[in-house]
Amino acid sequence: MNKGTQLMMTAVASLGFLGAATATTQAATWHQGTPTALRGHWKDKTINIGKYFGTENVYSYESVRVRKSSVNVYLTQSRGWGIRNTKWKRVGSNAYTITGISKFTKSSPARFTFKRVGHGYVHVYYNGRNIAKATPFSPYFYRVSKNA
Protein backbone atom coordinates (compact mmCIF):
# COMPACT_ATOMS: atom_id res chain seq x y z
CA MET A 1 0.00 0.00 0.00
CA ASN A 2 1.31 3.42 -0.76
CA LYS A 3 1.43 6.25 1.77
CA GLY A 4 -1.45 8.18 0.17
CA THR A 5 -3.84 5.22 0.59
CA GLN A 6 -2.75 4.67 4.17
CA LEU A 7 -3.30 8.34 4.98
CA MET A 8 -6.76 8.27 3.41
CA MET A 9 -7.79 5.13 5.35
CA THR A 10 -6.52 6.62 8.63
CA ALA A 11 -8.51 9.82 8.04
CA VAL A 12 -11.73 7.91 7.29
CA ALA A 13 -11.30 5.67 10.34
CA SER A 14 -10.65 8.62 12.64
CA LEU A 15 -13.79 10.41 11.40
CA GLY A 16 -15.81 7.28 12.09
CA PHE A 17 -14.53 7.08 15.68
CA LEU A 18 -15.13 10.81 16.20
CA GLY A 19 -18.74 10.53 15.00
CA ALA A 20 -19.41 7.56 17.28
CA ALA A 21 -17.96 9.37 20.30
CA THR A 22 -20.07 12.50 19.84
CA ALA A 23 -23.28 10.52 19.29
CA THR A 24 -23.02 8.83 22.69
CA THR A 25 -22.45 12.11 24.59
CA GLN A 26 -25.71 13.63 23.29
CA ALA A 27 -27.95 11.36 25.40
CA ALA A 28 -29.75 12.99 28.35
CA THR A 29 -29.62 11.15 31.66
CA TRP A 30 -32.28 11.31 34.37
CA HIS A 31 -31.05 11.31 37.97
CA GLN A 32 -33.01 10.72 41.19
CA GLY A 33 -33.64 13.67 43.53
CA THR A 34 -32.68 17.27 42.72
CA PRO A 35 -29.39 18.74 41.48
CA THR A 36 -27.09 19.86 44.29
CA ALA A 37 -26.36 23.07 42.36
CA LEU A 38 -29.99 24.17 42.92
CA ARG A 39 -30.61 22.98 46.46
CA GLY A 40 -31.44 25.66 48.95
CA HIS A 41 -33.78 28.60 49.45
CA TRP A 42 -34.42 30.94 46.50
CA LYS A 43 -36.37 34.19 46.80
CA ASP A 44 -37.39 37.09 44.60
CA LYS A 45 -37.47 40.76 45.56
CA THR A 46 -39.84 41.77 48.39
CA ILE A 47 -42.43 44.26 47.09
CA ASN A 48 -45.25 46.34 48.57
CA ILE A 49 -48.46 44.73 47.32
CA GLY A 50 -50.63 46.90 49.57
CA LYS A 51 -51.44 49.25 46.69
CA TYR A 52 -53.23 46.36 44.93
CA PHE A 53 -55.50 45.88 47.99
CA GLY A 54 -56.01 49.53 48.96
CA THR A 55 -53.77 49.46 52.03
CA GLU A 56 -50.46 51.18 52.69
CA ASN A 57 -47.85 48.64 53.75
CA VAL A 58 -48.33 45.00 52.90
CA TYR A 59 -45.10 43.36 51.79
CA SER A 60 -44.81 40.02 50.07
CA TYR A 61 -42.41 37.82 48.08
CA GLU A 62 -42.25 34.46 46.37
CA SER A 63 -39.79 31.82 47.44
CA VAL A 64 -38.73 28.40 46.19
CA ARG A 65 -37.17 25.70 48.38
CA VAL A 66 -35.30 22.92 46.61
CA ARG A 67 -34.71 19.94 48.88
CA LYS A 68 -33.14 16.55 48.21
CA SER A 69 -36.34 15.01 46.79
CA SER A 70 -38.86 17.86 46.56
CA VAL A 71 -39.42 21.40 45.27
CA ASN A 72 -41.82 23.76 47.10
CA VAL A 73 -43.04 27.23 46.11
CA TYR A 74 -44.44 29.70 48.66
CA LEU A 75 -46.00 33.15 48.51
CA THR A 76 -44.76 34.93 51.68
CA GLN A 77 -46.20 32.64 54.37
CA SER A 78 -48.68 30.59 52.37
CA ARG A 79 -48.98 26.82 52.59
CA GLY A 80 -47.33 26.52 49.22
CA TRP A 81 -47.40 23.97 46.42
CA GLY A 82 -44.82 21.85 44.68
CA ILE A 83 -43.65 18.38 43.68
CA ARG A 84 -42.19 15.34 45.42
CA ASN A 85 -40.49 12.09 44.31
CA THR A 86 -38.30 14.05 41.95
CA LYS A 87 -35.90 13.22 39.17
CA TRP A 88 -33.88 15.69 37.14
CA LYS A 89 -31.76 16.20 34.05
CA ARG A 90 -29.65 18.99 32.65
CA VAL A 91 -31.33 20.49 29.57
CA GLY A 92 -28.68 23.00 28.58
CA SER A 93 -25.56 24.69 29.81
CA ASN A 94 -27.61 26.91 32.14
CA ALA A 95 -30.85 24.99 32.75
CA TYR A 96 -32.19 22.02 34.72
CA THR A 97 -35.58 20.30 34.52
CA ILE A 98 -36.99 18.61 37.64
CA THR A 99 -40.06 16.38 37.32
CA GLY A 100 -42.15 14.77 40.03
CA ILE A 101 -45.62 14.18 41.41
CA SER A 102 -47.77 17.20 42.24
CA LYS A 103 -48.37 17.61 45.99
CA PHE A 104 -51.96 18.80 45.39
CA THR A 105 -53.29 16.05 43.15
CA LYS A 106 -50.90 13.40 44.52
CA SER A 107 -50.98 11.59 41.18
CA SER A 108 -50.43 13.91 38.21
CA PRO A 109 -46.90 14.63 37.01
CA ALA A 110 -45.51 18.17 37.10
CA ARG A 111 -42.29 19.84 35.97
CA PHE A 112 -40.09 22.69 37.24
CA THR A 113 -37.38 24.23 35.08
CA PHE A 114 -34.64 26.44 36.53
CA LYS A 115 -32.78 28.60 34.04
CA ARG A 116 -29.74 30.63 35.05
CA VAL A 117 -30.09 34.19 33.72
CA GLY A 118 -27.21 35.90 35.53
CA HIS A 119 -24.64 35.43 38.25
CA GLY A 120 -26.68 34.08 41.17
CA TYR A 121 -30.09 34.59 39.50
CA VAL A 122 -32.51 32.06 38.02
CA HIS A 123 -35.93 32.09 36.38
CA VAL A 124 -38.30 29.40 37.66
CA TYR A 125 -40.87 27.77 35.35
CA TYR A 126 -43.71 25.44 36.35
CA ASN A 127 -44.96 23.20 33.53
CA GLY A 128 -43.36 25.57 31.02
CA ARG A 129 -44.75 28.84 32.43
CA ASN A 130 -42.75 31.39 34.42
CA ILE A 131 -44.22 31.38 37.95
CA ALA A 132 -43.87 35.18 38.31
CA LYS A 133 -45.16 36.19 34.86
CA ALA A 134 -48.78 37.06 35.68
CA THR A 135 -47.90 38.55 39.09
CA PRO A 136 -46.37 41.85 40.21
CA PHE A 137 -43.30 39.95 41.47
CA SER A 138 -39.88 39.97 39.85
CA PRO A 139 -39.03 36.91 37.71
CA TYR A 140 -35.47 36.94 39.10
CA PHE A 141 -34.88 34.58 42.03
CA TYR A 142 -31.67 34.78 44.04
CA ARG A 143 -30.28 32.26 46.51
CA VAL A 144 -30.91 33.19 50.14
CA SER A 145 -29.37 30.06 51.62
CA LYS A 146 -27.93 26.73 50.52
CA ASN A 147 -29.99 25.08 53.29
CA ALA A 148 -33.61 24.50 52.43
Tab-separated table of C-alpha atoms in Angstrom:
chain	number	residue	atom	x	y	z
A	1	MET	CA	0.000	0.000	0.000
A	2	ASN	CA	1.307	3.420	-0.761
A	3	LYS	CA	1.425	6.253	1.770
A	4	GLY	CA	-1.454	8.180	0.174
A	5	THR	CA	-3.844	5.216	0.586
A	6	GLN	CA	-2.750	4.666	4.173
A	7	LEU	CA	-3.302	8.345	4.981
A	8	MET	CA	-6.765	8.274	3.412
A	9	MET	CA	-7.785	5.129	5.353
A	10	THR	CA	-6.516	6.615	8.626
A	11	ALA	CA	-8.513	9.824	8.042
A	12	VAL	CA	-11.726	7.906	7.286
A	13	ALA	CA	-11.297	5.667	10.342
A	14	SER	CA	-10.653	8.620	12.643
A	15	LEU	CA	-13.791	10.412	11.398
A	16	GLY	CA	-15.806	7.278	12.092
A	17	PHE	CA	-14.530	7.083	15.681
A	18	LEU	CA	-15.126	10.807	16.202
A	19	GLY	CA	-18.742	10.527	15.001
A	20	ALA	CA	-19.414	7.560	17.283
A	21	ALA	CA	-17.956	9.368	20.302
A	22	THR	CA	-20.073	12.497	19.835
A	23	ALA	CA	-23.277	10.515	19.288
A	24	THR	CA	-23.022	8.832	22.694
A	25	THR	CA	-22.446	12.109	24.585
A	26	GLN	CA	-25.713	13.625	23.295
A	27	ALA	CA	-27.949	11.365	25.396
A	28	ALA	CA	-29.749	12.993	28.353
A	29	THR	CA	-29.623	11.151	31.661
A	30	TRP	CA	-32.278	11.308	34.367
A	31	HIS	CA	-31.051	11.313	37.974
A	32	GLN	CA	-33.009	10.718	41.189
A	33	GLY	CA	-33.637	13.667	43.526
A	34	THR	CA	-32.680	17.268	42.724
A	35	PRO	CA	-29.394	18.743	41.483
A	36	THR	CA	-27.085	19.856	44.288
A	37	ALA	CA	-26.361	23.068	42.364
A	38	LEU	CA	-29.990	24.166	42.919
A	39	ARG	CA	-30.608	22.976	46.461
A	40	GLY	CA	-31.440	25.663	48.948
A	41	HIS	CA	-33.785	28.600	49.452
A	42	TRP	CA	-34.415	30.936	46.496
A	43	LYS	CA	-36.368	34.191	46.804
A	44	ASP	CA	-37.389	37.090	44.602
A	45	LYS	CA	-37.470	40.762	45.563
A	46	THR	CA	-39.844	41.772	48.386
A	47	ILE	CA	-42.426	44.256	47.093
A	48	ASN	CA	-45.246	46.340	48.568
A	49	ILE	CA	-48.460	44.731	47.318
A	50	GLY	CA	-50.626	46.904	49.571
A	51	LYS	CA	-51.436	49.245	46.694
A	52	TYR	CA	-53.229	46.360	44.934
A	53	PHE	CA	-55.500	45.879	47.986
A	54	GLY	CA	-56.006	49.529	48.958
A	55	THR	CA	-53.767	49.462	52.031
A	56	GLU	CA	-50.462	51.183	52.687
A	57	ASN	CA	-47.846	48.641	53.748
A	58	VAL	CA	-48.332	45.001	52.900
A	59	TYR	CA	-45.103	43.356	51.787
A	60	SER	CA	-44.810	40.015	50.066
A	61	TYR	CA	-42.412	37.825	48.082
A	62	GLU	CA	-42.253	34.464	46.367
A	63	SER	CA	-39.788	31.818	47.437
A	64	VAL	CA	-38.731	28.402	46.192
A	65	ARG	CA	-37.169	25.705	48.376
A	66	VAL	CA	-35.302	22.921	46.611
A	67	ARG	CA	-34.710	19.941	48.881
A	68	LYS	CA	-33.144	16.547	48.210
A	69	SER	CA	-36.340	15.008	46.790
A	70	SER	CA	-38.860	17.857	46.563
A	71	VAL	CA	-39.424	21.397	45.273
A	72	ASN	CA	-41.818	23.761	47.100
A	73	VAL	CA	-43.040	27.231	46.111
A	74	TYR	CA	-44.436	29.695	48.655
A	75	LEU	CA	-45.998	33.149	48.515
A	76	THR	CA	-44.758	34.927	51.678
A	77	GLN	CA	-46.201	32.637	54.373
A	78	SER	CA	-48.676	30.589	52.372
A	79	ARG	CA	-48.976	26.815	52.588
A	80	GLY	CA	-47.332	26.520	49.219
A	81	TRP	CA	-47.395	23.971	46.416
A	82	GLY	CA	-44.819	21.854	44.675
A	83	ILE	CA	-43.649	18.385	43.679
A	84	ARG	CA	-42.189	15.342	45.420
A	85	ASN	CA	-40.492	12.087	44.310
A	86	THR	CA	-38.304	14.049	41.951
A	87	LYS	CA	-35.899	13.224	39.172
A	88	TRP	CA	-33.876	15.694	37.136
A	89	LYS	CA	-31.758	16.195	34.050
A	90	ARG	CA	-29.651	18.993	32.649
A	91	VAL	CA	-31.331	20.495	29.570
A	92	GLY	CA	-28.683	23.003	28.584
A	93	SER	CA	-25.565	24.689	29.812
A	94	ASN	CA	-27.611	26.914	32.140
A	95	ALA	CA	-30.847	24.987	32.752
A	96	TYR	CA	-32.192	22.017	34.724
A	97	THR	CA	-35.576	20.299	34.524
A	98	ILE	CA	-36.992	18.611	37.638
A	99	THR	CA	-40.059	16.378	37.322
A	100	GLY	CA	-42.145	14.770	40.029
A	101	ILE	CA	-45.616	14.177	41.408
A	102	SER	CA	-47.765	17.203	42.243
A	103	LYS	CA	-48.372	17.615	45.986
A	104	PHE	CA	-51.959	18.801	45.389
A	105	THR	CA	-53.289	16.050	43.149
A	106	LYS	CA	-50.897	13.396	44.521
A	107	SER	CA	-50.983	11.585	41.178
A	108	SER	CA	-50.427	13.905	38.211
A	109	PRO	CA	-46.898	14.630	37.009
A	110	ALA	CA	-45.514	18.169	37.097
A	111	ARG	CA	-42.292	19.844	35.974
A	112	PHE	CA	-40.092	22.688	37.241
A	113	THR	CA	-37.383	24.229	35.083
A	114	PHE	CA	-34.640	26.436	36.529
A	115	LYS	CA	-32.777	28.605	34.039
A	116	ARG	CA	-29.745	30.627	35.051
A	117	VAL	CA	-30.085	34.189	33.724
A	118	GLY	CA	-27.213	35.897	35.533
A	119	HIS	CA	-24.642	35.426	38.252
A	120	GLY	CA	-26.682	34.080	41.170
A	121	TYR	CA	-30.086	34.594	39.504
A	122	VAL	CA	-32.510	32.063	38.021
A	123	HIS	CA	-35.927	32.093	36.384
A	124	VAL	CA	-38.298	29.398	37.656
A	125	TYR	CA	-40.868	27.771	35.354
A	126	TYR	CA	-43.715	25.438	36.354
A	127	ASN	CA	-44.957	23.201	33.528
A	128	GLY	CA	-43.361	25.573	31.024
A	129	ARG	CA	-44.749	28.836	32.433
A	130	ASN	CA	-42.750	31.395	34.420
A	131	ILE	CA	-44.219	31.384	37.953
A	132	ALA	CA	-43.872	35.178	38.311
A	133	LYS	CA	-45.157	36.186	34.863
A	134	ALA	CA	-48.776	37.062	35.682
A	135	THR	CA	-47.900	38.552	39.085
A	136	PRO	CA	-46.368	41.852	40.215
A	137	PHE	CA	-43.299	39.948	41.467
A	138	SER	CA	-39.882	39.965	39.845
A	139	PRO	CA	-39.034	36.905	37.715
A	140	TYR	CA	-35.466	36.936	39.104
A	141	PHE	CA	-34.881	34.575	42.030
A	142	TYR	CA	-31.666	34.782	44.037
A	143	ARG	CA	-30.278	32.262	46.514
A	144	VAL	CA	-30.912	33.191	50.135
A	145	SER	CA	-29.372	30.058	51.622
A	146	LYS	CA	-27.927	26.734	50.521
A	147	ASN	CA	-29.990	25.084	53.285
A	148	ALA	CA	-33.606	24.502	52.431
